[in-house]
mmCIF file of C-alpha atoms and ligand atoms in Angstrom:
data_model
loop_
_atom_site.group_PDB
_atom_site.id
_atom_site.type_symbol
_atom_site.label_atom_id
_atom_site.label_comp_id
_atom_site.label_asym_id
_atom_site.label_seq_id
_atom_site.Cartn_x
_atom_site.Cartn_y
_atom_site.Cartn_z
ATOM 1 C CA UNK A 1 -21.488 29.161 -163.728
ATOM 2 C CA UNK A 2 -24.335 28.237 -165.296
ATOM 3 C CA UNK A 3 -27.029 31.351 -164.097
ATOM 4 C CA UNK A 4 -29.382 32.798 -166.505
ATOM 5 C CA UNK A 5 -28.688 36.217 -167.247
ATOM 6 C CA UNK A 6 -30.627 38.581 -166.257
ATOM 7 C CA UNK A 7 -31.271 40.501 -169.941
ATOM 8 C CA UNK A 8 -33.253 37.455 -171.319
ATOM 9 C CA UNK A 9 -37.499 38.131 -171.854
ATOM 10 C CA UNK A 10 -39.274 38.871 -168.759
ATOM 11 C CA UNK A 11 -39.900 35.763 -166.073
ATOM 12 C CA UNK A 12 -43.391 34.346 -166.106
ATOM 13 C CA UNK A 13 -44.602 35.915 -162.153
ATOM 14 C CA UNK A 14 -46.668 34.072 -159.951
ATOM 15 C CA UNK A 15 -50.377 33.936 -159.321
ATOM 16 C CA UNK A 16 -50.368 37.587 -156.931
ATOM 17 C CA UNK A 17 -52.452 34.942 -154.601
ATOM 18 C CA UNK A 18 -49.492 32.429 -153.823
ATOM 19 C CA UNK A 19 -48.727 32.251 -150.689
ATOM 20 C CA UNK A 20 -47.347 28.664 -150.148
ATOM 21 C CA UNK A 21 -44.172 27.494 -151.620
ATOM 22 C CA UNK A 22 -43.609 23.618 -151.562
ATOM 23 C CA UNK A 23 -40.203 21.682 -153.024
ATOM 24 C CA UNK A 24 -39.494 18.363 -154.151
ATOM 25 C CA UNK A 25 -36.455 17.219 -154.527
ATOM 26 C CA UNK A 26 -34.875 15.247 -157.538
ATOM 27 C CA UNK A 27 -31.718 13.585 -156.989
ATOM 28 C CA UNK A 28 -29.396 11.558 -159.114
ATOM 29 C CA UNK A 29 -26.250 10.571 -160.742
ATOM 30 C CA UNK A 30 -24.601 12.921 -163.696
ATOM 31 C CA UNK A 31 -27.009 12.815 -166.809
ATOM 32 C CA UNK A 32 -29.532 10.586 -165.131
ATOM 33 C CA UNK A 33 -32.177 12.993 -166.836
ATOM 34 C CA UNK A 34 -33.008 15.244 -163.724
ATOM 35 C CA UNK A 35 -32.895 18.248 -165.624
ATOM 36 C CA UNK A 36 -35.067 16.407 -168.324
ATOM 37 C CA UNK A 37 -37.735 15.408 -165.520
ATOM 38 C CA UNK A 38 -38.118 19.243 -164.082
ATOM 39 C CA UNK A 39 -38.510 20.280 -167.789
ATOM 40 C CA UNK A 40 -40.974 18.056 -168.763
ATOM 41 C CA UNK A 41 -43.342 19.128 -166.293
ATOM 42 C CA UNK A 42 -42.353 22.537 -165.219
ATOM 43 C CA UNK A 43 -44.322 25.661 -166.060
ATOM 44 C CA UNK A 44 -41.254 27.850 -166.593
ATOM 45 C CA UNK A 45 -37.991 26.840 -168.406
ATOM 46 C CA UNK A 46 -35.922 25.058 -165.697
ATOM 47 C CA UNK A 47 -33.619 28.135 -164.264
ATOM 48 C CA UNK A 48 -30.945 27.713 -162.071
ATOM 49 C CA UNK A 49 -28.498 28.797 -159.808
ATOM 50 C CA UNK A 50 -25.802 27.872 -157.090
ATOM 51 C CA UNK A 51 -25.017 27.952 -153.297
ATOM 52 C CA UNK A 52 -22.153 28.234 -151.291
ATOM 53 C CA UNK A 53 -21.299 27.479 -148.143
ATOM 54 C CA UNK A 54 -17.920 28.300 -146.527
ATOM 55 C CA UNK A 55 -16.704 26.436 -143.462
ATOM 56 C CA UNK A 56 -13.608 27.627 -140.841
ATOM 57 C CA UNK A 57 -11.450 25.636 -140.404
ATOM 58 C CA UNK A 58 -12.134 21.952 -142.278
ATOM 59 C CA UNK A 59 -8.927 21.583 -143.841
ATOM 60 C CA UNK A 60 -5.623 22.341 -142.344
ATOM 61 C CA UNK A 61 -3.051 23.479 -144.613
ATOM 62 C CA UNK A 62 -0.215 20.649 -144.334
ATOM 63 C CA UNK A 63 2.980 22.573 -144.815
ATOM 64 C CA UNK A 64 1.866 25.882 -142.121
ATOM 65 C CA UNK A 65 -0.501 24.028 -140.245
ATOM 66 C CA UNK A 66 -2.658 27.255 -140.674
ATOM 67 C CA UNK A 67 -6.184 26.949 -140.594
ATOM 68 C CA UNK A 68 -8.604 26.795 -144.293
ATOM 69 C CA UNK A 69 -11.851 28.022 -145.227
ATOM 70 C CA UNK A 70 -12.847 25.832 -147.820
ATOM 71 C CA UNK A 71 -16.145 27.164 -150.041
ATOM 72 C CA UNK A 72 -18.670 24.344 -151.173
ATOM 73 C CA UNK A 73 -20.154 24.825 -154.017
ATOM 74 C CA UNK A 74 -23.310 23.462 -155.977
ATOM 75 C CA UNK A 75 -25.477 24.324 -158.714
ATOM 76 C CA UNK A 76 -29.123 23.141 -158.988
ATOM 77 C CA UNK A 77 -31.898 23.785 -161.444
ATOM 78 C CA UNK A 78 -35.114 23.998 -160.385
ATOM 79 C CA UNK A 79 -38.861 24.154 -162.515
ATOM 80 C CA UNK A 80 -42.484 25.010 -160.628
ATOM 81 C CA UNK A 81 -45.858 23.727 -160.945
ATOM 82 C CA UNK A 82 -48.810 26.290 -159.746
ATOM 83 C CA UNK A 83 -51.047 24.101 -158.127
ATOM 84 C CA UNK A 84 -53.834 26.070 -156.995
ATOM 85 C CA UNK A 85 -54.418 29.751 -156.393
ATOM 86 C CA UNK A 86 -52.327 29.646 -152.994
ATOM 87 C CA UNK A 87 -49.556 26.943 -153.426
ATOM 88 C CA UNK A 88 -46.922 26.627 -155.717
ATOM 89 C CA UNK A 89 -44.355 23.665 -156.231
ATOM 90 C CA UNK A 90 -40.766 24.045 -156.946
ATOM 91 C CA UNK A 91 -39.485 21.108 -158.322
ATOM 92 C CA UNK A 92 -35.375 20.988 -157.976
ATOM 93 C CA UNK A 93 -32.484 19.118 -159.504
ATOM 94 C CA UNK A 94 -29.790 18.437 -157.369
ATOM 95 C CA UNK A 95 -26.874 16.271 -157.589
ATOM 96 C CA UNK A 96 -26.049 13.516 -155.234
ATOM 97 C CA UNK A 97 -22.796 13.588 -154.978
ATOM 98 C CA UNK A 98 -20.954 13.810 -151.431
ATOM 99 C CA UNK A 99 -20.310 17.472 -151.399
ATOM 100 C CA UNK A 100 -24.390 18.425 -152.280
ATOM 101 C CA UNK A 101 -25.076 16.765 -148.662
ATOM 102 C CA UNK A 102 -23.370 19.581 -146.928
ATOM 103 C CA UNK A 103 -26.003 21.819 -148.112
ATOM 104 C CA UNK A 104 -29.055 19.837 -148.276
ATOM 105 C CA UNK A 105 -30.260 20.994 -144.519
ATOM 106 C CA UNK A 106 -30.269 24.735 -145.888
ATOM 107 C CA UNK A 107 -31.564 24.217 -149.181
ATOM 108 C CA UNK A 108 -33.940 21.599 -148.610
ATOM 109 C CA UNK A 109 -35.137 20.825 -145.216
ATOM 110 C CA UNK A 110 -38.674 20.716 -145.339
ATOM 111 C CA UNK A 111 -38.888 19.229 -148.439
ATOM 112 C CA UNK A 112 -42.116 17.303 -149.120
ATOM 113 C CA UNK A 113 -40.281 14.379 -150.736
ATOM 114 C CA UNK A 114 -37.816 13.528 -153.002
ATOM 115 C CA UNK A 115 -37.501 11.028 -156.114
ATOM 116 C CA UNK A 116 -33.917 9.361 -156.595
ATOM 117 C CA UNK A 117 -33.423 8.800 -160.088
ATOM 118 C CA UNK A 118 -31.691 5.467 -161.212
ATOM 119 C CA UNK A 119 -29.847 4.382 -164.334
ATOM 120 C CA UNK A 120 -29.664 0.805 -164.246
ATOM 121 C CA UNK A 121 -26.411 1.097 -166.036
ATOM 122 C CA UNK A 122 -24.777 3.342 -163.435
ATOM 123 C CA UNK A 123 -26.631 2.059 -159.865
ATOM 124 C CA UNK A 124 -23.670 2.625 -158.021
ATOM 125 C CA UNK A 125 -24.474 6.549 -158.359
ATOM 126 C CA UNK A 126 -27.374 6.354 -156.498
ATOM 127 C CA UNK A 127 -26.404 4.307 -153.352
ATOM 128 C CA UNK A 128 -24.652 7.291 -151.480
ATOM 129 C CA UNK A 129 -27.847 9.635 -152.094
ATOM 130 C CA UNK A 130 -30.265 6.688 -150.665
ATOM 131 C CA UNK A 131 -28.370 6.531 -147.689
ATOM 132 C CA UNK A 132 -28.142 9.963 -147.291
ATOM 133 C CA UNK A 133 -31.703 10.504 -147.790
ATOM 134 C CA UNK A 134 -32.664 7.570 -145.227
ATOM 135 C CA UNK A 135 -29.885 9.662 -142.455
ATOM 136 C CA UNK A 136 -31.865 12.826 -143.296
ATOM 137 C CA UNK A 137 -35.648 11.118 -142.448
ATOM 138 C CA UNK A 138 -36.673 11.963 -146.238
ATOM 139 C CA UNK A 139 -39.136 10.316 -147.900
ATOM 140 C CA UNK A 140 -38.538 9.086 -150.974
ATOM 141 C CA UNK A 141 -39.617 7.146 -154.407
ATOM 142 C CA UNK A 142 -36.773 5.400 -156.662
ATOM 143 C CA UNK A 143 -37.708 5.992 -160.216
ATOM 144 C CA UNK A 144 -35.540 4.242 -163.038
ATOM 145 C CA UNK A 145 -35.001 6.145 -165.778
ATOM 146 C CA UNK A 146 -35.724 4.813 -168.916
ATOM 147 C CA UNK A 147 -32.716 5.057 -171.222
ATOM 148 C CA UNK A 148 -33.834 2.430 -173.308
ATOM 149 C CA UNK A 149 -31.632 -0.959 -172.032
ATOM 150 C CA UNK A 150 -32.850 -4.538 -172.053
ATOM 151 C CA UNK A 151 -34.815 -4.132 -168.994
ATOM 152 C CA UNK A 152 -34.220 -6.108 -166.059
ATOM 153 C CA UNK A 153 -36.818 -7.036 -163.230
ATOM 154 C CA UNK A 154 -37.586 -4.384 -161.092
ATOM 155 C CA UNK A 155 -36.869 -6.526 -158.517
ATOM 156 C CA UNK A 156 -33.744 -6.934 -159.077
ATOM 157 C CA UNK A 157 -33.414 -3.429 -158.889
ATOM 158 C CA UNK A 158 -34.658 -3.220 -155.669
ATOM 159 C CA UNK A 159 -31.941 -5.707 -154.316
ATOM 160 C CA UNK A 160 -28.991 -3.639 -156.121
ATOM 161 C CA UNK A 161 -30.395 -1.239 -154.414
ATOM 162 C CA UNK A 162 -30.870 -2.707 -151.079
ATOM 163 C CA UNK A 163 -33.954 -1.317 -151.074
ATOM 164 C CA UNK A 164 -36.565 -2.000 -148.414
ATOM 165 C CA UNK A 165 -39.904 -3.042 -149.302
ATOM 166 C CA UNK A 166 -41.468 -0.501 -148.830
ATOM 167 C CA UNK A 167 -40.058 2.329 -151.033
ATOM 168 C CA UNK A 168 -41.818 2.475 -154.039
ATOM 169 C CA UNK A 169 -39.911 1.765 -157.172
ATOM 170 C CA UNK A 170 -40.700 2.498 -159.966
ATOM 171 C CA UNK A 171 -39.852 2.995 -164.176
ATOM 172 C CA UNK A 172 -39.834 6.393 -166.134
ATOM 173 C CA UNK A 173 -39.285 7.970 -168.566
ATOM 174 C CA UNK A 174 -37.901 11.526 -167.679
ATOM 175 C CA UNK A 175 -38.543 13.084 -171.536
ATOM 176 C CA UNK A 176 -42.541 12.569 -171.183
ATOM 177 C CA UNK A 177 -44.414 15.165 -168.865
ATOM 178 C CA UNK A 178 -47.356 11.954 -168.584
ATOM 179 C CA UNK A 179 -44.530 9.972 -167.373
ATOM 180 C CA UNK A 180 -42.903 12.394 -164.645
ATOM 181 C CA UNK A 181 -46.170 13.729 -163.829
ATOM 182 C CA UNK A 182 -46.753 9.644 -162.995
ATOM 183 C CA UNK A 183 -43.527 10.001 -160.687
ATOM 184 C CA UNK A 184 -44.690 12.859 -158.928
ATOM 185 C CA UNK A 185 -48.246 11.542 -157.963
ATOM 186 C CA UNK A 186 -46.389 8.506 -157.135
ATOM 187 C CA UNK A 187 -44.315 10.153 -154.639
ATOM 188 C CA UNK A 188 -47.245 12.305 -153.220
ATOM 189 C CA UNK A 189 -49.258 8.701 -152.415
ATOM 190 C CA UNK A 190 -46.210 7.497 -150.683
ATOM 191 C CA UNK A 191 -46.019 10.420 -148.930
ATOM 192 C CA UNK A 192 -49.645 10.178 -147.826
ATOM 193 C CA UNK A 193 -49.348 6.781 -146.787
ATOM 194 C CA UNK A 194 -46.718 7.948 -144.575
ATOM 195 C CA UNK A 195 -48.608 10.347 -143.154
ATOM 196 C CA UNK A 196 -51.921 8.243 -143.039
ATOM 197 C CA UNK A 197 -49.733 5.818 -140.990
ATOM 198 C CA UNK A 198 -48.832 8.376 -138.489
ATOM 199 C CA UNK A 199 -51.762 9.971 -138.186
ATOM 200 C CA UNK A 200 -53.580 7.094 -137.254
ATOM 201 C CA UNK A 201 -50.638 6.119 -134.430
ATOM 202 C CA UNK A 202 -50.861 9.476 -132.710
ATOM 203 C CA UNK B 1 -23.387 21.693 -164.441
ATOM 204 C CA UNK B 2 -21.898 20.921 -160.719
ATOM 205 C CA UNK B 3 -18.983 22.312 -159.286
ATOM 206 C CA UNK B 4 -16.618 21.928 -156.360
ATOM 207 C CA UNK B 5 -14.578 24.988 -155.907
ATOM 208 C CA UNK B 6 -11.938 25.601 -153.057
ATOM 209 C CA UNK B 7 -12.403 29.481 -152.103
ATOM 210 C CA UNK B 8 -13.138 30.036 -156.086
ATOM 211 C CA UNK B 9 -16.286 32.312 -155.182
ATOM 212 C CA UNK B 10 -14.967 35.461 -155.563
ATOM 213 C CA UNK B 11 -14.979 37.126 -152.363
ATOM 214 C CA UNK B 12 -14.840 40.946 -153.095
ATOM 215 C CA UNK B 13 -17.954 40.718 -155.272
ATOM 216 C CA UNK B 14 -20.042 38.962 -152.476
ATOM 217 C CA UNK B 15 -18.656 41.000 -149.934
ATOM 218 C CA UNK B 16 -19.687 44.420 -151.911
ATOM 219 C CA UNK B 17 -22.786 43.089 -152.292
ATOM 220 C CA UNK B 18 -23.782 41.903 -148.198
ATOM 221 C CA UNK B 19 -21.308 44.955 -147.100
ATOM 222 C CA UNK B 20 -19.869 42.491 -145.545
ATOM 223 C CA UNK B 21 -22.243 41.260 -143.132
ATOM 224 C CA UNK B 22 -23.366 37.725 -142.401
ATOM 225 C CA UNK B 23 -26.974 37.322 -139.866
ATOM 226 C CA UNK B 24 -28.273 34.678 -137.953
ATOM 227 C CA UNK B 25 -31.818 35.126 -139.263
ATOM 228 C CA UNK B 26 -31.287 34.450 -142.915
ATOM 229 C CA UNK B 27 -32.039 30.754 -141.876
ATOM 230 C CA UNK B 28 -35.571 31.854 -141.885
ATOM 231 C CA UNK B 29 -35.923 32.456 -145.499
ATOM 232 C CA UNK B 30 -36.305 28.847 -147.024
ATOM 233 C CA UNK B 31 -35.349 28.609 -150.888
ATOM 234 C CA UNK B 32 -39.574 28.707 -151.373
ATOM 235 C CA UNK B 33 -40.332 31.633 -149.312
ATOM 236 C CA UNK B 34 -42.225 33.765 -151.135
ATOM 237 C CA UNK B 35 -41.433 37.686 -151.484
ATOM 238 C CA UNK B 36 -43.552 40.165 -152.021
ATOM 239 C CA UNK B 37 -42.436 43.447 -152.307
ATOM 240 C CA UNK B 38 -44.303 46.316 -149.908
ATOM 241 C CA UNK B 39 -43.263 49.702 -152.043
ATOM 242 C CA UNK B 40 -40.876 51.068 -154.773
ATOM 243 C CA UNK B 41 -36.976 51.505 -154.923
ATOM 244 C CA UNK B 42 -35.970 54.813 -154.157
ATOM 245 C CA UNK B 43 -33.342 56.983 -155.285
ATOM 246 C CA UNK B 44 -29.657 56.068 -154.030
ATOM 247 C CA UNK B 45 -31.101 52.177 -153.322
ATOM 248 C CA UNK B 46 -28.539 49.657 -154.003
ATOM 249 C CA UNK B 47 -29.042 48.156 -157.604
ATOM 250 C CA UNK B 48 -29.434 44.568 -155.953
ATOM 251 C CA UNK B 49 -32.215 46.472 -153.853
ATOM 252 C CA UNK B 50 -33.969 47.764 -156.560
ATOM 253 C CA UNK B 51 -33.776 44.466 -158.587
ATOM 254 C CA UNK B 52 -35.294 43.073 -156.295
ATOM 255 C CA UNK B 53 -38.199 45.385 -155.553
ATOM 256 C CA UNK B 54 -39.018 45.509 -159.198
ATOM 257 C CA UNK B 55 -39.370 41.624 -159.396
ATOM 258 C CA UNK B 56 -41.408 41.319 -156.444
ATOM 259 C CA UNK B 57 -44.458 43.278 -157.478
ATOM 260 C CA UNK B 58 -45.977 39.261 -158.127
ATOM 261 C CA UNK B 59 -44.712 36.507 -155.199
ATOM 262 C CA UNK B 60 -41.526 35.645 -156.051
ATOM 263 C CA UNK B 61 -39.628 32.740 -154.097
ATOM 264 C CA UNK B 62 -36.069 33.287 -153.211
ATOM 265 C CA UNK B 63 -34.816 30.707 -155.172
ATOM 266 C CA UNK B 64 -35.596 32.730 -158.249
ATOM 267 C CA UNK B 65 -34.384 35.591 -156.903
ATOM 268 C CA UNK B 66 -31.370 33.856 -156.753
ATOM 269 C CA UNK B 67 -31.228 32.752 -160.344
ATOM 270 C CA UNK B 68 -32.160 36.147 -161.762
ATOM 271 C CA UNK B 69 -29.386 38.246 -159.876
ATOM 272 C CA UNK B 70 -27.179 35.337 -160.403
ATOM 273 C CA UNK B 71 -26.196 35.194 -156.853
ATOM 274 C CA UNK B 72 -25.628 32.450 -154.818
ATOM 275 C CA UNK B 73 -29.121 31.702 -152.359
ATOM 276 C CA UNK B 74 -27.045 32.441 -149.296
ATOM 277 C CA UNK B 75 -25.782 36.204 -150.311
ATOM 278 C CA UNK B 76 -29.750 36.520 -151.763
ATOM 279 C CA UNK B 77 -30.818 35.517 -148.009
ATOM 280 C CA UNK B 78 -28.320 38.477 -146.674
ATOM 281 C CA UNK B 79 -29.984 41.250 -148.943
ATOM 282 C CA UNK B 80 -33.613 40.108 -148.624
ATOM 283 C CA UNK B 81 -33.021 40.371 -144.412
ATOM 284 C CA UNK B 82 -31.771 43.969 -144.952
ATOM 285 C CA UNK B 83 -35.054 44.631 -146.798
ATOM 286 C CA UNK B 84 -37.017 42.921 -143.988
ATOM 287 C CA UNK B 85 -35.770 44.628 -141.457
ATOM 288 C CA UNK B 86 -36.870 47.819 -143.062
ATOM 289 C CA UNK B 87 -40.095 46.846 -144.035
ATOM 290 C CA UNK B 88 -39.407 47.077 -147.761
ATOM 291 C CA UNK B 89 -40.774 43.472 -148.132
ATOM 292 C CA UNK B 90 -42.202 40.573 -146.404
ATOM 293 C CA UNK B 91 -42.311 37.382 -146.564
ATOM 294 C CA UNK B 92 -45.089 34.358 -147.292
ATOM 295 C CA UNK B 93 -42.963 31.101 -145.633
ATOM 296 C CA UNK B 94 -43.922 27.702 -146.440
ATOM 297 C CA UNK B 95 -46.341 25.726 -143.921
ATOM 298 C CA UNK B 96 -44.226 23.824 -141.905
ATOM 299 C CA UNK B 97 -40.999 24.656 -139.723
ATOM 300 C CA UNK B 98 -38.660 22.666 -141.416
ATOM 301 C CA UNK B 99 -37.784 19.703 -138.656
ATOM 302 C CA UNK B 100 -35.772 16.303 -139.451
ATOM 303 C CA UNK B 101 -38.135 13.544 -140.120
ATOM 304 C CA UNK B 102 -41.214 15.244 -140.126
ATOM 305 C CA UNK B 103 -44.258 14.304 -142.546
ATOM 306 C CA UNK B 104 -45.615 16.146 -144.671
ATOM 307 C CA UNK B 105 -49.344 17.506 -143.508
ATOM 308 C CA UNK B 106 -52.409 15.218 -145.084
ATOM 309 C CA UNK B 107 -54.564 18.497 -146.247
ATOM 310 C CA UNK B 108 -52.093 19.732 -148.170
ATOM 311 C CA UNK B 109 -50.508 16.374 -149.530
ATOM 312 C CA UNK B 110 -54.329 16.345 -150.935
ATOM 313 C CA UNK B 111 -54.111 19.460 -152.366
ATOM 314 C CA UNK B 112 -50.618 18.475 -153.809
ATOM 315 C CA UNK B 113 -51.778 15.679 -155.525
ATOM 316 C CA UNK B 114 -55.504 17.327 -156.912
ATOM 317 C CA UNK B 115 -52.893 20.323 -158.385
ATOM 318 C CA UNK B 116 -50.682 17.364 -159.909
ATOM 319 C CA UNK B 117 -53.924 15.422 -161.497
ATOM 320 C CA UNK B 118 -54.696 18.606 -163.704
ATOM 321 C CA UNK B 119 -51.252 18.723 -165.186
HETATM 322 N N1 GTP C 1 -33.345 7.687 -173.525
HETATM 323 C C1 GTP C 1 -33.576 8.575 -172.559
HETATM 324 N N2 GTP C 1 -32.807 9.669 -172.487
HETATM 325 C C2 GTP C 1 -33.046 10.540 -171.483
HETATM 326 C C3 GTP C 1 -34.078 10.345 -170.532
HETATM 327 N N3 GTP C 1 -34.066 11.361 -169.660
HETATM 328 C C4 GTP C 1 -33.054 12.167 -170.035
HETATM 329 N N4 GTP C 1 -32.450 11.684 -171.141
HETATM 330 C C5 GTP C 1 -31.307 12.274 -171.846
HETATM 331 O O1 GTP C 1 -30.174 12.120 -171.028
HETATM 332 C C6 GTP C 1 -29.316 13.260 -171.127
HETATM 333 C C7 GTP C 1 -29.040 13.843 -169.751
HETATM 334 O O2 GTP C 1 -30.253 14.357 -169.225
HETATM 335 P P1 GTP C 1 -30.261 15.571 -168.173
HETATM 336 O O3 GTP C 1 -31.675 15.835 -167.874
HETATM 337 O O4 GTP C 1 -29.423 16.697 -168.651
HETATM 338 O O5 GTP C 1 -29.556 14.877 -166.951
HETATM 339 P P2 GTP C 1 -29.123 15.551 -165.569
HETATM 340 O O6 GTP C 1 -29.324 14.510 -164.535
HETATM 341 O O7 GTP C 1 -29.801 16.852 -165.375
HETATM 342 O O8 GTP C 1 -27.582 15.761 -165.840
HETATM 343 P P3 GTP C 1 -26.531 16.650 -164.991
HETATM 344 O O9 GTP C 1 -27.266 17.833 -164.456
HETATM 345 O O10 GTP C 1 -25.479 16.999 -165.993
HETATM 346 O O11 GTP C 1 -26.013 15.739 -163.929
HETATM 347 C C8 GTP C 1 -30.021 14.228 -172.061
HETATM 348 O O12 GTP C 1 -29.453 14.088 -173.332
HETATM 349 C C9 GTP C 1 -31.454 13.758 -172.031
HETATM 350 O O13 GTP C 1 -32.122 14.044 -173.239
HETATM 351 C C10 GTP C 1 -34.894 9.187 -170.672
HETATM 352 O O14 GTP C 1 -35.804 8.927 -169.895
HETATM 353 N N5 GTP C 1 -34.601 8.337 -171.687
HETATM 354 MG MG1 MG C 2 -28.973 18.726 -164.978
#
């Protein structure tokens, strides 16, 4: 496990005025630099911690026939931004693997957003979590990371990626706060859009 | 650092620290819900009690909570419901009820994205 122990110097508290905790979600491949993205523009050092979730009865064990619990676990990290006086916004890194899906709706349902973060040189890695993220009605922004490769066309990107047209995409570079802070604000315009959209329908 | 454990969680530590139990209403406590704590631990209070009174002077969302007992965010949700339900703390919980496919609200995308500008 990868917690932060609990005799390190004192946490940085919130404003006592919060009231309003928001999340975003940042999702990616192994070493895609989601980690380095809630650093760079995180008030806090990124912390983390894990959840589990145990389910009855998934797996049946083949030589008794007896019924399994298995226990999922996954470890995120997670930064904040204080916004305002009232709301706060925790930024998380999550893998987007299979197994992290089982415990999106109780970690993350009601998240505002989320950004799927792309190495070109591994795309592969983010096809399951854009599917997943189109089954769960998320919004979301693809943002390719910039790990310094001949750069191919966007574009071209977007049709690895099978991505519709109208999902922003968009390049980074996870190590500069000006950079994810860009990422961010892009995802919070896509997200009004959205909402713009909707509003004006109903 | 991800991992995918079969039944590695071990199970006398987190049952020690929920006694045991398991609720229906710690789905109310989203990782961001804020906790704020309404007095001090007393004497003969469970340590994870009294941890968590002492960090909740300031708003403190579960989710760090989590990370600073080093607990997983479901046994957290266990002991924050038993100091709930005996009005030890309460609980600021984001804006919207989480539902599938819903958008975000426009006010406070705005405010999102004003807070985001000053970074
Ligand atoms: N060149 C370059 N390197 C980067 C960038 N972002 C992250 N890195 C580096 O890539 C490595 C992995 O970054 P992390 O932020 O740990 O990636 P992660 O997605 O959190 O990785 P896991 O949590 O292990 O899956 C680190 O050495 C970073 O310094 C980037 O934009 N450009
Ligand atoms: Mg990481």
């Amino acid at each position: 496990m990868d917690f932060r122990s609990s005799e390190q110097p004192a946490r940085t508290p919130l404003r006592s005025t919060t009231t309003t905790g928001l999340k975003i979600v940042v999702v990616g491949g192994f070493g895609v630099g989601k980690t380095t993205m809630v650093r760079s523009v995180s008030e806090i050092r990124p912390l983390s911690t894990e959840e589990t979730m145990t389910r009855a009865g998934v797996g049946v064990d083949d030589a008794s026939g007896v019924e399994t619990k298995t226990t999922t676990t996954v470890a995120f990290d997670f930064g904040r931004i204080s916004l305002n006086e009232q709301m706060v916004l925790y930024l998380f890194g999550a893998p987007g693997q299979e197994r992290f899906w089982f415990l999106w709706d109780r970690l993350f349902s009601g998240t505002l957003g989320a950004v799927v973060l792309v190495d070109t040189r591994r795309l592969a890695d983010s096809w399951y979590a854009i599917d997943r993220l189109e089954h769960h009605g998320m919004p979301f922004i693809v943002a390719r990371n910039n790990f310094g490769e001949p750069a191919h066309p966007l574009e071209r990107v977007r049709d690895a990626l099978s991505l519709s047209g109208d999902v922003p995409l968009i390049d980074c570079d996870a190590r500069r706060r000006e950079s994810s802070k860009a990422v961010l604000i892009a995802l919070v315009n896509h997200l009004s859009t959205l909402s713009s959209a909707r509003e004006s329908i109903s | 650092m991800t991992s995918w454990r079969v039944d590695s969680e071990n199970p006398d530590r987190l049952y020690t620290v929920t006694g045991g139990r398991s609720r229906a209403d710690e789905n109310s406590l989203d990782v961001v819900s804020l906790i704020v704590s309404e007095c001090e631990p007393t004497p003969g209070m469970q340590s994870e009690h009294v941890r968590i009174l002492r960090m909740c002077h300031r708003p403190t969302a579960v989710v760090e909570i989590s990370a600073e007992l080093g607990l997983p965010v479901s046994v957290v949700r266990i002991l924050l419901c038993d100091l709930l339900d005996t009005g030890r703390i309460t609980a600021r919980h984001p804006p919207s009820a989480p539902a599938k496919a819903q958008l975000p609200d426009l006010e406070i995308l705005k405010q999102v994205l004003v807070g985001l500008q000053k970074l």
